[in-house]
Amino acid sequence: METMLSGIKPTGRLTLGNYIGAIGEFIKYQDSYDMYIFIANLHAITVPIEAKELRKNTKDLIALYLAAGLDPEKVTIFLQSDVDAHAKLGWVLTCLSGFGELSRMTQFKDKSQKQESGITAGLFTYPSLMAADILLYDADYVPVGQDQTQHVELTRDLAERFNKRYSDTFRVPKPLVTKVGAKIYDLQNPEKKMSKSEANPKGTIDLLDDPAAARNKIKAAVTDSLGIVQYDPENQPGVSNLLTILSALSSEPIDSITARYEGKGYGELKKEVGDVVFDFLTELQARYNEIIKSGVVDKVLAEGAEKASRIANKKVRKVYKKVGFTI
Ligand code: ATP
Ligand code: LTN
């Protein structure tokens, strides 16, 4: 069985974008791959975050993974900070990364431009740590949203560089980006990615939003004045985004949706998307509440950390030998 790995940072409340671009994909693949899904909490402190908030986000994120349908019997779910090997290999790969190549990473450029002060060195070296996350487990595939593909490309370069400089050690991974919903856009600003660190809550649907409020956000989504329901991301980004959300949540192809909407307006489309989002959130949150009450989160994490550590420690021992740390 091939291996798949991905992670999400506990930097805020998860959005519908995170579900459609990432978590929903993990669930689709969990039966066919040896799968590792982790909470990237070492990555979360690359931007300022209160300890209390980090703790809450982390717990919510695991509960949402489980509520969405990730099955701990099939998937190894763990906290990055529970497996020391991430930080260890992260350092080795940081020392293999070029200053120039890290400077070209768009996530760093975006985030450092947004933040006026206190940009950390961690934010800059973040992609090297992400490469370590992936290479420790010999992942074949990394399911991510479009914004992360550049980091997976860097991971491939680092794996090849290490293999060449020392000897064959790492499997070279491939990014896996969903066809529908690789990038869900902000409802108020459909040129911009829907993001959990966005300040304006009107454009973002949180997975823990009140479902009725979420429906209203869809109703208030920015569209255009053309009045035709068609998929044209360039000229009709708002409508195309709504179509993507509907298609991803209902599994109906976009073509078939637009065919149903011939001669119909945006009001009807928004109503349908709003209802689908309402039902989706209602069901997800019911499961989430049960999971939070059950205390199952701690058990899942303890088992996940044990299995992940076993595999990751073995890889780090190999690396330490090859670079000359073990004498
Ligand atoms: P932040 O705003 O803090 O950077 P984020 O919302 O981008 O966070 P991440 O933790 O960086 O969330 O992303 C987790 C996963 O969700 C990644 O695979 C990412 O590509 C995917 N993802 C995030 N936002 C979207 C989106 N709007 N559409 C599709 N996929 C997304
Ligand atoms: N950088 C990713 C989160 C992340 C990740 C990973 C994803 C950290 N390590 C390893 C896939 C594989 C992000 O910002 N979404």
Short mmCIF file of C-alpha atoms and ligand atoms in Angstrom, two decimals:
data_model
loop_
_atom_site.label_atom_id
_atom_site.label_comp_id
_atom_site.label_asym_id
_atom_site.label_seq_id
_atom_site.Cartn_x
_atom_site.Cartn_y
_atom_site.Cartn_z
CA MET A 1 0.00 0.00 0.00
CA GLU A 2 1.31 3.45 -0.83
CA THR A 3 1.73 6.06 1.90
CA MET A 4 -0.07 9.37 2.18
CA LEU A 5 0.55 12.15 4.67
CA SER A 6 -0.82 15.58 5.40
CA GLY A 7 -1.18 18.08 8.20
CA ILE A 8 -3.12 21.17 9.19
CA LYS A 9 -1.94 23.99 11.45
CA PRO A 10 -4.07 24.69 14.52
CA THR A 11 -3.89 28.45 13.92
CA GLY A 12 -7.59 29.18 14.10
CA ARG A 13 -11.02 27.76 13.60
CA LEU A 14 -11.18 25.48 10.61
CA THR A 15 -12.99 26.79 7.56
CA LEU A 16 -15.06 25.25 4.84
CA GLY A 17 -11.98 25.78 2.62
CA ASN A 18 -9.93 23.52 4.88
CA TYR A 19 -12.65 20.89 4.72
CA ILE A 20 -13.13 20.95 0.96
CA GLY A 21 -9.45 21.40 0.04
CA ALA A 22 -7.98 19.08 2.63
CA ILE A 23 -9.97 17.10 5.23
CA GLY A 24 -12.64 15.88 2.82
CA GLU A 25 -9.86 14.57 0.60
CA PHE A 26 -8.15 12.75 3.48
CA ILE A 27 -11.39 10.93 4.15
CA LYS A 28 -11.80 9.88 0.54
CA TYR A 29 -8.33 8.36 0.53
CA GLN A 30 -8.23 6.70 3.93
CA ASP A 31 -9.28 3.26 2.68
CA SER A 32 -6.73 3.07 -0.09
CA TYR A 33 -3.53 4.37 1.53
CA ASP A 34 -1.41 3.91 4.59
CA MET A 35 -2.30 7.32 5.93
CA TYR A 36 -0.72 9.75 8.41
CA ILE A 37 -2.59 12.89 9.38
CA PHE A 38 -1.14 15.21 11.97
CA ILE A 39 -1.74 18.51 13.69
CA ALA A 40 1.08 20.83 12.64
CA ASN A 41 1.43 22.60 15.99
CA LEU A 42 5.16 23.30 15.59
CA HIS A 43 4.15 25.27 12.49
CA ALA A 44 1.41 27.10 14.38
CA ILE A 45 3.88 29.12 16.49
CA THR A 46 5.60 30.60 13.44
CA VAL A 47 3.02 33.39 13.82
CA PRO A 48 2.01 34.86 17.20
CA ILE A 49 -0.56 32.72 19.04
CA GLU A 50 -1.65 32.53 22.71
CA ALA A 51 -1.06 29.19 24.41
CA LYS A 52 -4.69 29.01 25.47
CA GLU A 53 -5.91 29.50 21.95
CA LEU A 54 -3.45 26.99 20.56
CA ARG A 55 -4.69 24.37 23.05
CA LYS A 56 -8.31 24.98 22.15
CA ASN A 57 -7.67 24.97 18.40
CA THR A 58 -5.72 21.73 18.69
CA LYS A 59 -8.46 19.91 20.52
CA ASP A 60 -11.10 21.23 18.13
CA LEU A 61 -9.06 20.25 15.13
CA ILE A 62 -8.72 16.63 16.22
CA ALA A 63 -12.39 16.45 17.15
CA LEU A 64 -13.26 17.87 13.72
CA TYR A 65 -11.00 15.36 11.97
CA LEU A 66 -12.90 12.59 13.71
CA ALA A 67 -16.32 14.22 13.24
CA ALA A 68 -15.66 14.63 9.54
CA GLY A 69 -15.05 10.90 9.31
CA LEU A 70 -11.33 10.21 9.69
CA ASP A 71 -11.15 6.75 11.22
CA PRO A 72 -8.33 6.23 13.75
CA GLU A 73 -8.45 2.50 13.00
CA LYS A 74 -7.28 3.27 9.47
CA VAL A 75 -5.35 6.51 9.87
CA THR A 76 -2.50 7.40 12.21
CA ILE A 77 -3.56 10.70 13.76
CA PHE A 78 -1.02 12.52 15.92
CA LEU A 79 0.38 15.78 17.24
CA GLN A 80 3.57 16.93 15.56
CA SER A 81 5.04 18.01 18.93
CA ASP A 82 4.59 14.48 20.31
CA VAL A 83 7.10 13.14 17.79
CA ASP A 84 10.55 14.68 18.41
CA ALA A 85 11.84 13.41 15.08
CA HIS A 86 10.07 16.28 13.25
CA ALA A 87 12.17 18.95 14.93
CA LYS A 88 15.33 16.87 14.56
CA LEU A 89 15.00 16.22 10.85
CA GLY A 90 13.64 19.75 10.40
CA TRP A 91 16.96 21.15 11.56
CA VAL A 92 18.98 18.93 9.24
CA LEU A 93 16.83 19.97 6.29
CA THR A 94 17.01 23.64 7.29
CA CYS A 95 20.76 23.30 6.90
CA LEU A 96 20.23 21.83 3.45
CA SER A 97 17.85 24.59 2.29
CA GLY A 98 19.11 27.63 0.44
CA PHE A 99 18.34 31.12 1.72
CA GLY A 100 17.36 32.05 -1.84
CA GLU A 101 14.93 29.18 -2.30
CA LEU A 102 13.20 29.86 1.01
CA SER A 103 12.92 33.54 0.05
CA ARG A 104 10.92 32.53 -3.02
CA MET A 105 8.17 30.74 -1.08
CA THR A 106 4.89 32.57 -1.67
CA GLN A 107 3.36 31.69 1.71
CA PHE A 108 6.30 33.38 3.42
CA LYS A 109 6.04 36.40 1.16
CA ASP A 110 2.26 36.70 1.72
CA LYS A 111 2.35 36.22 5.44
CA SER A 112 5.35 38.43 6.07
CA GLN A 113 3.77 41.20 3.99
CA LYS A 114 0.52 40.97 5.95
CA GLN A 115 2.28 41.11 9.30
CA GLU A 116 3.77 44.50 10.12
CA SER A 117 6.22 43.44 12.80
CA GLY A 118 7.58 40.41 14.58
CA ILE A 119 8.16 38.24 11.53
CA THR A 120 9.97 35.21 12.92
CA ALA A 121 12.83 33.20 11.51
CA GLY A 122 10.52 30.21 12.03
CA LEU A 123 8.11 31.57 9.45
CA PHE A 124 11.01 31.73 7.03
CA THR A 125 12.32 28.21 7.66
CA TYR A 126 8.82 26.72 7.91
CA PRO A 127 9.03 24.88 4.54
CA SER A 128 12.13 22.93 5.68
CA LEU A 129 10.21 21.66 8.69
CA MET A 130 7.30 20.79 6.44
CA ALA A 131 9.68 18.80 4.26
CA ALA A 132 10.81 16.89 7.35
CA ASP A 133 7.16 16.12 8.23
CA ILE A 134 6.71 14.50 4.86
CA LEU A 135 10.06 12.75 4.39
CA LEU A 136 10.08 11.06 7.82
CA TYR A 137 7.27 8.77 6.74
CA ASP A 138 8.36 8.08 3.16
CA ALA A 139 5.09 9.54 1.90
CA ASP A 140 4.28 8.86 -1.75
CA TYR A 141 1.51 11.48 -1.84
CA VAL A 142 0.71 14.67 0.02
CA PRO A 143 -2.91 15.80 -0.38
CA VAL A 144 -2.97 19.59 0.00
CA GLY A 145 -4.77 22.67 -1.27
CA GLN A 146 -3.21 24.55 -4.15
CA ASP A 147 -1.40 27.02 -1.90
CA GLN A 148 0.84 24.24 -0.53
CA THR A 149 2.10 22.70 -3.75
CA GLN A 150 5.16 24.94 -3.83
CA HIS A 151 6.21 23.58 -0.44
CA VAL A 152 5.83 20.00 -1.65
CA GLU A 153 7.97 20.86 -4.68
CA LEU A 154 10.65 22.14 -2.32
CA THR A 155 10.33 18.91 -0.32
CA ARG A 156 11.05 16.96 -3.50
CA ASP A 157 14.14 19.07 -4.15
CA LEU A 158 15.41 18.58 -0.60
CA ALA A 159 14.82 14.82 -0.75
CA GLU A 160 16.73 14.56 -4.01
CA ARG A 161 19.51 16.78 -2.67
CA PHE A 162 19.93 14.67 0.45
CA ASN A 163 19.80 11.41 -1.50
CA LYS A 164 22.45 12.68 -3.86
CA ARG A 165 24.73 14.19 -1.24
CA TYR A 166 24.61 11.22 1.15
CA SER A 167 22.88 8.18 -0.32
CA ASP A 168 19.37 7.02 -1.08
CA THR A 169 17.37 7.78 2.08
CA PHE A 170 14.09 9.51 1.29
CA ARG A 171 11.21 8.72 -1.01
CA VAL A 172 10.44 11.69 -3.27
CA PRO A 173 6.77 12.65 -2.66
CA LYS A 174 4.14 14.08 -4.99
CA PRO A 175 1.51 16.70 -4.17
CA LEU A 176 -2.08 15.62 -4.72
CA VAL A 177 -4.50 18.47 -5.37
CA THR A 178 -8.23 17.93 -5.63
CA LYS A 179 -9.87 18.79 -8.96
CA VAL A 180 -12.90 20.52 -7.46
CA GLY A 181 -12.21 22.86 -4.58
CA ALA A 182 -8.42 23.09 -4.47
CA LYS A 183 -8.99 26.70 -3.61
CA ILE A 184 -12.18 27.96 -2.00
CA TYR A 185 -12.39 31.73 -2.07
CA ASP A 186 -13.49 34.30 0.46
CA LEU A 187 -17.24 34.98 0.09
CA GLN A 188 -16.77 38.73 0.38
CA ASN A 189 -13.63 38.91 -1.68
CA PRO A 190 -13.71 36.03 -4.16
CA GLU A 191 -10.27 36.80 -5.52
CA LYS A 192 -8.73 35.79 -2.19
CA LYS A 193 -8.39 32.37 -0.54
CA MET A 194 -10.85 31.63 2.27
CA SER A 195 -8.48 31.50 5.21
CA LYS A 196 -8.81 30.75 8.88
CA SER A 197 -6.55 33.63 9.83
CA GLU A 198 -8.74 36.15 7.98
CA ALA A 199 -10.03 38.99 10.13
CA ASN A 200 -13.36 39.53 8.31
CA PRO A 201 -15.69 36.71 9.41
CA LYS A 202 -18.36 37.52 6.81
CA GLY A 203 -16.33 36.03 4.01
CA THR A 204 -15.32 32.90 5.87
CA ILE A 205 -17.42 29.92 6.90
CA ASP A 206 -16.07 28.29 10.02
CA LEU A 207 -16.88 24.63 10.50
CA LEU A 208 -18.10 25.55 13.98
CA ASP A 209 -20.21 28.52 12.83
CA ASP A 210 -23.86 28.50 13.74
CA PRO A 211 -25.38 26.79 10.64
CA ALA A 212 -28.06 29.49 10.25
CA ALA A 213 -25.42 32.22 10.35
CA ALA A 214 -23.40 30.32 7.76
CA ARG A 215 -26.45 30.14 5.51
CA ASN A 216 -26.78 33.92 5.79
CA LYS A 217 -23.13 34.38 4.83
CA ILE A 218 -23.82 32.43 1.62
CA LYS A 219 -26.87 34.63 0.94
CA ALA A 220 -24.70 37.72 1.35
CA ALA A 221 -21.86 36.38 -0.82
CA VAL A 222 -20.49 38.80 -3.41
CA THR A 223 -21.45 37.84 -6.98
CA ASP A 224 -21.54 39.96 -10.16
CA SER A 225 -24.00 41.76 -12.42
CA LEU A 226 -24.00 39.29 -15.33
CA GLY A 227 -26.88 37.29 -13.91
CA ILE A 228 -25.96 33.97 -15.57
CA VAL A 229 -25.13 30.90 -13.50
CA GLN A 230 -22.00 29.58 -15.18
CA TYR A 231 -18.55 28.43 -14.16
CA ASP A 232 -16.19 31.19 -15.21
CA PRO A 233 -13.68 31.82 -12.39
CA GLU A 234 -12.03 34.66 -14.25
CA ASN A 235 -15.07 36.82 -14.93
CA GLN A 236 -17.48 35.44 -12.31
CA PRO A 237 -15.31 34.44 -9.35
CA GLY A 238 -18.10 34.72 -6.76
CA VAL A 239 -20.62 32.56 -8.63
CA SER A 240 -17.91 30.06 -9.60
CA ASN A 241 -16.90 29.78 -5.95
CA LEU A 242 -20.50 29.01 -4.94
CA LEU A 243 -20.70 26.36 -7.66
CA THR A 244 -17.48 24.80 -6.42
CA ILE A 245 -18.76 24.68 -2.83
CA LEU A 246 -22.02 23.10 -3.95
CA SER A 247 -20.30 20.56 -6.16
CA ALA A 248 -17.76 19.59 -3.49
CA LEU A 249 -20.39 19.11 -0.77
CA SER A 250 -23.00 17.36 -2.91
CA SER A 251 -20.68 15.45 -5.30
CA GLU A 252 -22.77 16.69 -8.24
CA PRO A 253 -20.51 17.74 -11.16
CA ILE A 254 -20.44 21.47 -11.85
CA ASP A 255 -21.72 20.94 -15.43
CA SER A 256 -24.78 19.22 -14.18
CA ILE A 257 -25.48 22.01 -11.68
CA THR A 258 -25.15 24.75 -14.27
CA ALA A 259 -27.44 22.81 -16.63
CA ARG A 260 -30.13 22.82 -13.92
CA TYR A 261 -29.69 26.57 -13.51
CA GLU A 262 -30.31 27.61 -17.10
CA GLY A 263 -32.61 30.60 -17.02
CA LYS A 264 -32.44 30.80 -13.22
CA GLY A 265 -30.83 33.48 -11.07
CA TYR A 266 -28.30 33.84 -8.29
CA GLY A 267 -30.97 33.99 -5.57
CA GLU A 268 -31.97 30.39 -6.18
CA LEU A 269 -28.37 29.23 -6.39
CA LYS A 270 -27.55 30.92 -3.08
CA LYS A 271 -30.56 29.30 -1.48
CA GLU A 272 -29.49 25.83 -2.57
CA VAL A 273 -25.84 26.33 -1.56
CA GLY A 274 -26.96 27.83 1.76
CA ASP A 275 -29.18 24.83 2.50
CA VAL A 276 -26.48 22.32 1.62
CA VAL A 277 -23.98 24.15 3.84
CA PHE A 278 -26.56 24.35 6.64
CA ASP A 279 -27.18 20.57 6.57
CA PHE A 280 -23.50 19.77 6.28
CA LEU A 281 -22.57 21.90 9.30
CA THR A 282 -25.50 20.66 11.39
CA GLU A 283 -24.48 17.02 10.97
CA LEU A 284 -20.78 17.70 11.42
CA GLN A 285 -21.33 19.68 14.62
CA ALA A 286 -23.58 17.01 16.14
CA ARG A 287 -20.76 14.49 15.76
CA TYR A 288 -18.19 17.01 16.93
CA ASN A 289 -20.14 17.63 20.18
CA GLU A 290 -20.34 13.92 20.89
CA ILE A 291 -16.61 13.46 20.32
CA ILE A 292 -15.67 16.37 22.58
CA LYS A 293 -17.80 14.88 25.37
CA SER A 294 -16.51 11.33 24.92
CA GLY A 295 -12.84 11.99 25.78
CA VAL A 296 -11.73 9.82 22.85
CA VAL A 297 -9.30 12.52 21.62
CA ASP A 298 -6.59 11.72 24.20
CA LYS A 299 -6.64 8.03 23.38
CA VAL A 300 -6.39 8.62 19.63
CA LEU A 301 -3.42 10.93 20.12
CA ALA A 302 -1.54 8.59 22.45
CA GLU A 303 -1.86 5.70 20.03
CA GLY A 304 -1.02 7.90 17.05
CA ALA A 305 2.12 9.31 18.69
CA GLU A 306 3.39 5.86 19.49
CA LYS A 307 3.05 4.53 15.97
CA ALA A 308 4.33 7.71 14.31
CA SER A 309 7.35 7.89 16.65
CA ARG A 310 8.36 4.35 15.86
CA ILE A 311 8.55 5.07 12.15
CA ALA A 312 9.95 8.59 12.38
CA ASN A 313 12.67 7.70 14.94
CA LYS A 314 13.94 4.97 12.70
CA LYS A 315 14.31 7.44 9.83
CA VAL A 316 16.10 9.99 12.01
CA ARG A 317 18.57 7.36 13.23
CA LYS A 318 19.40 6.64 9.61
CA VAL A 319 19.85 10.34 8.83
CA TYR A 320 22.00 10.94 11.90
CA LYS A 321 24.31 8.16 10.79
CA LYS A 322 24.57 9.46 7.25
CA VAL A 323 25.32 13.08 8.15
CA GLY A 324 27.97 12.00 10.65
CA PHE A 325 26.29 12.65 14.01
CA THR A 326 26.54 9.05 15.15
CA ILE A 327 30.21 8.22 15.83
P1 ATP B 1 -3.81 30.12 7.58
O1 ATP B 1 -4.88 31.07 7.17
O2 ATP B 1 -3.49 30.12 9.03
O3 ATP B 1 -2.61 30.14 6.70
P2 ATP B 1 -5.19 28.04 6.20
O4 ATP B 1 -6.64 28.26 6.33
O5 ATP B 1 -4.53 28.33 4.92
O6 ATP B 1 -4.42 28.72 7.40
P3 ATP B 1 -3.77 25.63 6.64
O7 ATP B 1 -3.56 25.01 7.92
O8 ATP B 1 -2.62 26.37 6.05
O9 ATP B 1 -5.01 26.57 6.64
O10 ATP B 1 -4.28 24.61 5.58
C1 ATP B 1 -4.65 23.31 5.83
C2 ATP B 1 -4.99 22.66 4.51
O11 ATP B 1 -6.19 23.25 3.99
C3 ATP B 1 -3.93 22.83 3.44
O12 ATP B 1 -3.83 21.63 2.69
C4 ATP B 1 -4.47 23.92 2.60
O13 ATP B 1 -3.98 23.86 1.28
C5 ATP B 1 -5.97 23.67 2.66
N1 ATP B 1 -6.71 24.90 2.48
C6 ATP B 1 -6.66 26.01 3.25
N2 ATP B 1 -7.48 26.96 2.81
C7 ATP B 1 -8.08 26.45 1.69
C8 ATP B 1 -9.04 26.97 0.77
N3 ATP B 1 -9.54 28.17 0.90
N4 ATP B 1 -9.42 26.17 -0.24
C9 ATP B 1 -8.94 24.92 -0.38
N5 ATP B 1 -8.02 24.38 0.46
C10 ATP B 1 -7.59 25.12 1.48
N1 LTN B 2 2.16 23.99 5.55
C1 LTN B 2 0.85 23.40 5.62
C2 LTN B 2 0.64 22.57 6.85
C3 LTN B 2 1.63 21.47 6.89
C4 LTN B 2 1.64 20.32 6.05
C5 LTN B 2 2.78 19.57 6.45
C6 LTN B 2 0.83 19.86 5.02
C7 LTN B 2 2.70 21.37 7.72
N2 LTN B 2 3.40 20.24 7.47
C8 LTN B 2 3.10 18.36 5.81
C9 LTN B 2 1.17 18.67 4.38
C10 LTN B 2 2.29 17.94 4.79
C11 LTN B 2 -0.13 24.53 5.58
O1 LTN B 2 0.19 25.65 5.84
N3 LTN B 2 -1.32 24.21 5.26
#
